[in-house]
C-alpha positions as a printed NumPy array, in Angstrom:
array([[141.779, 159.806, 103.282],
       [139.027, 160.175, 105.708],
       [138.001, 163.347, 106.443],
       [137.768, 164.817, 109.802],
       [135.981, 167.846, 111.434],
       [137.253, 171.167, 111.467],
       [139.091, 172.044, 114.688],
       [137.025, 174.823, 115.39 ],
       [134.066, 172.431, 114.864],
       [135.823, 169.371, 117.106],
       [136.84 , 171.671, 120.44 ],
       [133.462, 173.556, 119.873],
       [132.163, 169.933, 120.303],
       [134.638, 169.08 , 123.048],
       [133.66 , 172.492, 125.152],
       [130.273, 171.434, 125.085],
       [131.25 , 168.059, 125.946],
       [132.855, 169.499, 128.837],
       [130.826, 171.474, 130.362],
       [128.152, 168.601, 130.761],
       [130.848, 167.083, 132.573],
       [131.888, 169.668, 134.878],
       [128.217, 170.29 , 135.601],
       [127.291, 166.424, 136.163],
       [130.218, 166.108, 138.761],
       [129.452, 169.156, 140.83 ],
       [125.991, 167.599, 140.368],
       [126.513, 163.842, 141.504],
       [127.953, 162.879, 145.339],
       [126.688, 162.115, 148.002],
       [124.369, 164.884, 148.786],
       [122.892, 165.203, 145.143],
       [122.401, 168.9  , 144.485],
       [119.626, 169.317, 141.22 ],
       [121.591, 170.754, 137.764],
       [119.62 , 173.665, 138.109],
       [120.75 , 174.53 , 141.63 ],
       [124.196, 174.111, 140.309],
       [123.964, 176.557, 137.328],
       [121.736, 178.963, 140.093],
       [124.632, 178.793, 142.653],
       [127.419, 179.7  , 139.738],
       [125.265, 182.589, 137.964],
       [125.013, 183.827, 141.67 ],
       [128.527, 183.794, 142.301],
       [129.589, 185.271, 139.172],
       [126.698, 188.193, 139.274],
       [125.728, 188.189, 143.285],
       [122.209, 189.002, 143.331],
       [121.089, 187.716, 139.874],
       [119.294, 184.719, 141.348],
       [116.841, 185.109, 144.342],
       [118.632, 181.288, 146.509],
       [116.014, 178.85 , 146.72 ],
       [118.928, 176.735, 147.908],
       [119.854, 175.869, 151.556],
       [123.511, 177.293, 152.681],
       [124.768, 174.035, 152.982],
       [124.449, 172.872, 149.362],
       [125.919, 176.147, 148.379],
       [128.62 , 175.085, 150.542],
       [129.066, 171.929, 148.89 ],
       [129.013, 173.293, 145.738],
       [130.948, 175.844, 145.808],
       [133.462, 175.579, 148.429],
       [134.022, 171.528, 147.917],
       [132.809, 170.233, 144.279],
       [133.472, 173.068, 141.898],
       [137.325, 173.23 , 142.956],
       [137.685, 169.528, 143.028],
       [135.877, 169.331, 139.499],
       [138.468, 172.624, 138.459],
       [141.234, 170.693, 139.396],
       [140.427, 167.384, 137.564],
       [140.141, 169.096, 134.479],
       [143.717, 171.325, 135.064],
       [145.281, 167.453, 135.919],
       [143.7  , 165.488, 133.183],
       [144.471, 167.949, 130.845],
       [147.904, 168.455, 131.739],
       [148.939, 165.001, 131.766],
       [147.092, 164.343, 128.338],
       [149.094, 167.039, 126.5  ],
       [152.577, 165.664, 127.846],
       [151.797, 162.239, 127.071],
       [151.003, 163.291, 123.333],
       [154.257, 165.436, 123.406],
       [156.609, 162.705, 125.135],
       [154.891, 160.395, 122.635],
       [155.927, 162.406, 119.841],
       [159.959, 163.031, 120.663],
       [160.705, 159.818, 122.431],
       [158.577, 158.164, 118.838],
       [157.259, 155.864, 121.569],
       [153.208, 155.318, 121.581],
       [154.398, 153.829, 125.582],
       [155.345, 156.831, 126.681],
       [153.534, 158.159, 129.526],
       [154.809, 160.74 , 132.371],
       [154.03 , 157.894, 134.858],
       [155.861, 154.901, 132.465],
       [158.956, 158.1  , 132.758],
       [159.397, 158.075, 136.11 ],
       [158.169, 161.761, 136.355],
       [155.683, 161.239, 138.017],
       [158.041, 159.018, 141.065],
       [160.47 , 161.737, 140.856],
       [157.332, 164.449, 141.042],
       [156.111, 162.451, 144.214],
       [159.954, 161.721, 145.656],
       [159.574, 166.233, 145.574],
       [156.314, 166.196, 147.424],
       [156.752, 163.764, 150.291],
       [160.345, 165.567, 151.021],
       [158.379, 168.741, 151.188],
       [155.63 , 167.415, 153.398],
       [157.47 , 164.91 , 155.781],
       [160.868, 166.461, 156.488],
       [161.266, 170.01 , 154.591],
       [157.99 , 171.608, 155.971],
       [156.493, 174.471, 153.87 ],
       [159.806, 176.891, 153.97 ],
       [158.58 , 178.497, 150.659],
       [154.946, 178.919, 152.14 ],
       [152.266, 176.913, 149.984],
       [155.033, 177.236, 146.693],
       [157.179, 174.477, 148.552],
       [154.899, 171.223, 147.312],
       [154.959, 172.283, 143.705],
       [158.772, 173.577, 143.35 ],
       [159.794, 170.57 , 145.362],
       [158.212, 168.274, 142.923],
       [158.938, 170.101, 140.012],
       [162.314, 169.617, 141.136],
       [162.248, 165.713, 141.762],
       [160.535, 165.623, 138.116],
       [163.172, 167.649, 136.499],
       [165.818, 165.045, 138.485],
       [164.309, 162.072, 137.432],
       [163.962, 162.769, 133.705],
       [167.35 , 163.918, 133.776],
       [168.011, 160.235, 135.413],
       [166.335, 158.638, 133.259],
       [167.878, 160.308, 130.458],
       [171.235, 159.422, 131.892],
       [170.595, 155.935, 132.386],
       [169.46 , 155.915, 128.822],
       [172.751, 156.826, 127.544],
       [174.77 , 154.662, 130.132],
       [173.294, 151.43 , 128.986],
       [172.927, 152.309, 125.744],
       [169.607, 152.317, 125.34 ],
       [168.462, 154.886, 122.821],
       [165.828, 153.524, 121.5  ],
       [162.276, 154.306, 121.825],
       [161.729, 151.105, 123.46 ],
       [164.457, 151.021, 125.592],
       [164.025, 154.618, 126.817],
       [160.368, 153.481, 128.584],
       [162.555, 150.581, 130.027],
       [164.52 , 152.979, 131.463],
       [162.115, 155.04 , 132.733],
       [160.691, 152.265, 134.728],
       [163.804, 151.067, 136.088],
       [164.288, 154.684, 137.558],
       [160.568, 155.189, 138.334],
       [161.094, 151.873, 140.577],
       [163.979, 153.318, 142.118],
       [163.024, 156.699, 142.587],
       [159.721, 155.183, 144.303],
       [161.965, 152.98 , 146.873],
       [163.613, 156.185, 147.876],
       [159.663, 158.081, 148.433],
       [158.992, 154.744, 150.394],
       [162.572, 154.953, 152.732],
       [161.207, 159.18 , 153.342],
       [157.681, 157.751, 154.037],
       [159.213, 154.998, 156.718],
       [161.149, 157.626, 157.986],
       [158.549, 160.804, 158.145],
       [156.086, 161.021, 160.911],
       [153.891, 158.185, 161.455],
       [150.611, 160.418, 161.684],
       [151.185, 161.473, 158.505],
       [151.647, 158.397, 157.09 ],
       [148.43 , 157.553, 155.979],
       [147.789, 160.817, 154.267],
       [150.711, 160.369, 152.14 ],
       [149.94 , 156.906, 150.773],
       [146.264, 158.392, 150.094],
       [148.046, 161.531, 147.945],
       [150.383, 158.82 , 146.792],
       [147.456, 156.738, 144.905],
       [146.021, 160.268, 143.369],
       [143.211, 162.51 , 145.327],
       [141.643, 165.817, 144.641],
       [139.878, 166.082, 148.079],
       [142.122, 168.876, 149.218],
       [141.265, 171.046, 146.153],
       [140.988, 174.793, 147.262],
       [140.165, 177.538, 145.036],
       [143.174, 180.068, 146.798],
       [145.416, 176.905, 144.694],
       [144.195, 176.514, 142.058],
       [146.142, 179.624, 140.477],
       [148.904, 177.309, 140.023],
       [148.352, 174.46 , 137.822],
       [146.43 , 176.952, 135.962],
       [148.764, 179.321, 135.132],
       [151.732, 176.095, 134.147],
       [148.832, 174.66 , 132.056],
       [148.285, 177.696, 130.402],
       [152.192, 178.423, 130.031],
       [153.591, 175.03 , 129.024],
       [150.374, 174.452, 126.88 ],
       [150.423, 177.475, 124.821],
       [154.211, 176.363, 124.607],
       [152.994, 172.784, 123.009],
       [150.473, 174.085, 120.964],
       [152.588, 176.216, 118.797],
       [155.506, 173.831, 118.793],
       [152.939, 171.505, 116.793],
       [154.892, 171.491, 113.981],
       [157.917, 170.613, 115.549],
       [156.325, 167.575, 117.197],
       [154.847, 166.256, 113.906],
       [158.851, 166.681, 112.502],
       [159.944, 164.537, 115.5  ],
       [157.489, 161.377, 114.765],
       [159.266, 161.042, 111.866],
       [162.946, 161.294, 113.191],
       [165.799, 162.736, 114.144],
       [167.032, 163.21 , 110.617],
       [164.036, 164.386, 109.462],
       [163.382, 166.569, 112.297],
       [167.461, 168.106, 111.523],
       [167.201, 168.72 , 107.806],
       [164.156, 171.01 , 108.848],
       [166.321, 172.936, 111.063],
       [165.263, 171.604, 114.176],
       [167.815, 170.926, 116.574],
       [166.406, 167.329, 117.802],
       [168.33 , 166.693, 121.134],
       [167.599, 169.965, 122.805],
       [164.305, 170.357, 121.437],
       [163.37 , 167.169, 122.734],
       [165.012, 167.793, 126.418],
       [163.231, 171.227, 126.327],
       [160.178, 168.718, 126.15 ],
       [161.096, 166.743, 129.106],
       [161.473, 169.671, 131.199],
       [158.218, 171.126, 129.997],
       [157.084, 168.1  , 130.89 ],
       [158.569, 167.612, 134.489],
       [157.111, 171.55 , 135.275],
       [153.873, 170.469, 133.998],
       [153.809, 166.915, 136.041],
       [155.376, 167.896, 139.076],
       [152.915, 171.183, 139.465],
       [149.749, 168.375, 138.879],
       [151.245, 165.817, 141.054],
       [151.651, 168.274, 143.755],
       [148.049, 169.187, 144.138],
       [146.723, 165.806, 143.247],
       [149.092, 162.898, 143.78 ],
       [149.773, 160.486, 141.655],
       [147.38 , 159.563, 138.625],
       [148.436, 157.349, 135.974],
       [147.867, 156.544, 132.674],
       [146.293, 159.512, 131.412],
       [148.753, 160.336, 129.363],
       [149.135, 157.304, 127.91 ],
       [145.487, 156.616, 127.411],
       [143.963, 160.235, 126.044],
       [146.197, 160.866, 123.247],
       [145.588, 157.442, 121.251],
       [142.343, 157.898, 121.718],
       [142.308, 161.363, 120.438],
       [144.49 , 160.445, 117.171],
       [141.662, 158.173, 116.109],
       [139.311, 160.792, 116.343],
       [141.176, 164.214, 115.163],
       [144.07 , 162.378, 113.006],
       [147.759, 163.201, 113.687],
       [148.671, 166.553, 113.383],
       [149.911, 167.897, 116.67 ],
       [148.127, 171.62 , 115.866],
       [144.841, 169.184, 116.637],
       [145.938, 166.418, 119.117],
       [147.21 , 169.327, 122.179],
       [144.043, 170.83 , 122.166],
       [142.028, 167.494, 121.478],
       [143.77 , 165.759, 124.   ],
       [143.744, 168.675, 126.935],
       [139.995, 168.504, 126.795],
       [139.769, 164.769, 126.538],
       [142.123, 164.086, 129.393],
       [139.972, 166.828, 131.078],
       [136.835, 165.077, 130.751],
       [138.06 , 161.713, 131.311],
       [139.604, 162.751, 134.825],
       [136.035, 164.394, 136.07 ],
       [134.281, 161.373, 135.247],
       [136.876, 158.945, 136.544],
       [136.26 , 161.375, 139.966],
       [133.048, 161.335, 139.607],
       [133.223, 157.282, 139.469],
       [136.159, 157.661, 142.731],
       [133.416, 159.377, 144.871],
       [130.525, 157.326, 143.532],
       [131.553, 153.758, 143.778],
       [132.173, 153.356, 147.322],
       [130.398, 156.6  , 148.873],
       [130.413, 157.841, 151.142],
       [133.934, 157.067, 150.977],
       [136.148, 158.794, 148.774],
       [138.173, 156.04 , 146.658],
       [141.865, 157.561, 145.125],
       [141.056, 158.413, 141.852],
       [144.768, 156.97 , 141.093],
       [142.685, 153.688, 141.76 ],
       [140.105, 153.958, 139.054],
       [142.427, 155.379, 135.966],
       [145.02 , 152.423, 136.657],
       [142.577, 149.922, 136.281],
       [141.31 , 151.41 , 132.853],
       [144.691, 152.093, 132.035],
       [146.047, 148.71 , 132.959],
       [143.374, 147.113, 130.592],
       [143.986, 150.373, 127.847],
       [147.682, 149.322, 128.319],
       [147.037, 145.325, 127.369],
       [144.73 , 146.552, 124.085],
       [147.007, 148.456, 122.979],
       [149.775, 146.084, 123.298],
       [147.318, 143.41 , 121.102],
       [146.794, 146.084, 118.931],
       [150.097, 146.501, 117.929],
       [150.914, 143.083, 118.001],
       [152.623, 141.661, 114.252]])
């Protein structure tokens, strides 16, 4: 058996890890803003008067006002999305399964474009998330349905489902988009292929309190996770109650999705991607792969943002863009890899 870092040692490692991160994208745009101006800037926010500025108010500006909550944001998202992809992964015994592959995410989005073309914001800035936390909840629900109507209970066949009603739930966003406002149009299709432009620090209270709810949540149903990769009747003659544990899951899952989708659009693959990666690194208990994989996915999403605002400055690419093309060629190497 190989042996593997302590976890203490590994997130230690993966703090560190992030921080660099957070620090090179607040760091690298279009305006280029010196590390040291960054780290000035924060220390000045967090004690005001610490640092005498020998920075212009504009870079402040752009630091603090515009990168910072962008960078925050990335790291709530790709974190998120890592930790239910490990945790759909483990109850649906499906290395496929993915929020997006679901249809969470289309039901998550179907929410969000009802709230911002027809509903308008009845429930103030609250209407985006519960409206997409609601479409998430409906579509795993659907897809859980479908699952049973044709059968298909299988780990396999429960992704095929998921993408039958991720394609339908889609067709319905795209009949509200035809039908919404025409002005708004293009900002929807922008949100639609994943953003974090509109990143604001007043929101960012509320992926971070879901992330901190649903992961603590995860994290000390670890055990319970590692029962379920083995099976159903495994996971029973240890007293755990496999059908509702693993709907409890999905809805963790839908709160968790819809809340990210609703502040940054659709981003795929994450959760398909992070937590393979992290099970080569940290092995396969569950009390290491949530934490593992919430600061991987965190980390991965920064610099895949940092690569959205980089590649075609000073245009702002949808992230959505850049983690489906590593995920579509992640997706194909992990098929070969588990080819007979």
């Amino acid at each position: 058996m190989s042996r593997r870092l302590p976890l203490f040692v590994s997130l230690s490692v993966g703090a560190v890890l992030l921080a660099l991160s957070m620090s090179a994208a607040v760091s690298v745009g279009a305006v280029q803003v010196p590390l040291a101006s960054v780290w000035g800037i924060l220390i000045n926010k967090i004690v005001p008067g610490s640092i005498a500025p020998y920075w212009s108010a504009g870079r402040e500006a752009i630091v603090w006002d515009i990168r910072f909550p962008r960078t925050i944001l990335a790291a709530f998202v790709g974190a998120g999305l890592a930790m239910v992809g490990a945790s759909l992964q483990a109850v649906t015994r499906n290395p496929l399964a993915d929020p997006h592959l679901l249809g969470i995410s289309a039901g998550a989005a179907f929410g969000a474009i009802l709230a911002l073309l027809h509903t308008g914001l009845f429930l103030g800035l609250l209407t985006v998330p519960l409206l997409a936390f609601a479409g998430a909840l409906a579509a795993t629900l659907l897809v859980l349905a479908v699952s049973q109507f044709a059968t298909a209970t299988t780990a396999d066949r429960l992704v095929l489902a998921g993408v039958a009603v991720s394609f339908i739930v889609m067709s319905a966003a795209n009949v509200l988009i035809f039908l919404g406002d025409p002005r708004a149009t293009h900002t929807v299709v922008f949100w639609m292929l994943g953003g974090l432009g509109l990143a604001q620090w007043g929101q960012l209270i509320y992926p971070l309190v879901v992330l901190g709810f649903c992961g603590t949540f995860l994290w000390l149903s670890a055990s319970r996770l590692n029962a379920m990769t083995v099976g159903d009747e495994t996971a029973t003659t240890l007293g755990i109650a496999a059908a509702r544990f693993r709907l409890v899951i999905f809805v963790v899952g839908a709160l968790v999705t819809g809340v990210m989708v609703a502040f940054s659009g659709m981003i795929g693959f994450v959760g398909l991607m992070i937590p393979h990666i992290v099970r080569l690194i940290v092995g396969g208990d569950y009390a290491r792969v949530l934490p593992a994989s919430a600061i991987c996915g965190a980390i991965f999403l920064i610099w895949a943002d940092i690569a959205a605002r980089t590649v075609m400055a000073p245009d702002d690419m949808p992230i959505g863009i850049v983690t489906g093309l590593i995920g579509g060629f992640f997706f194909i190497w992990l098929l070969r890899r588990r080819a007979p």
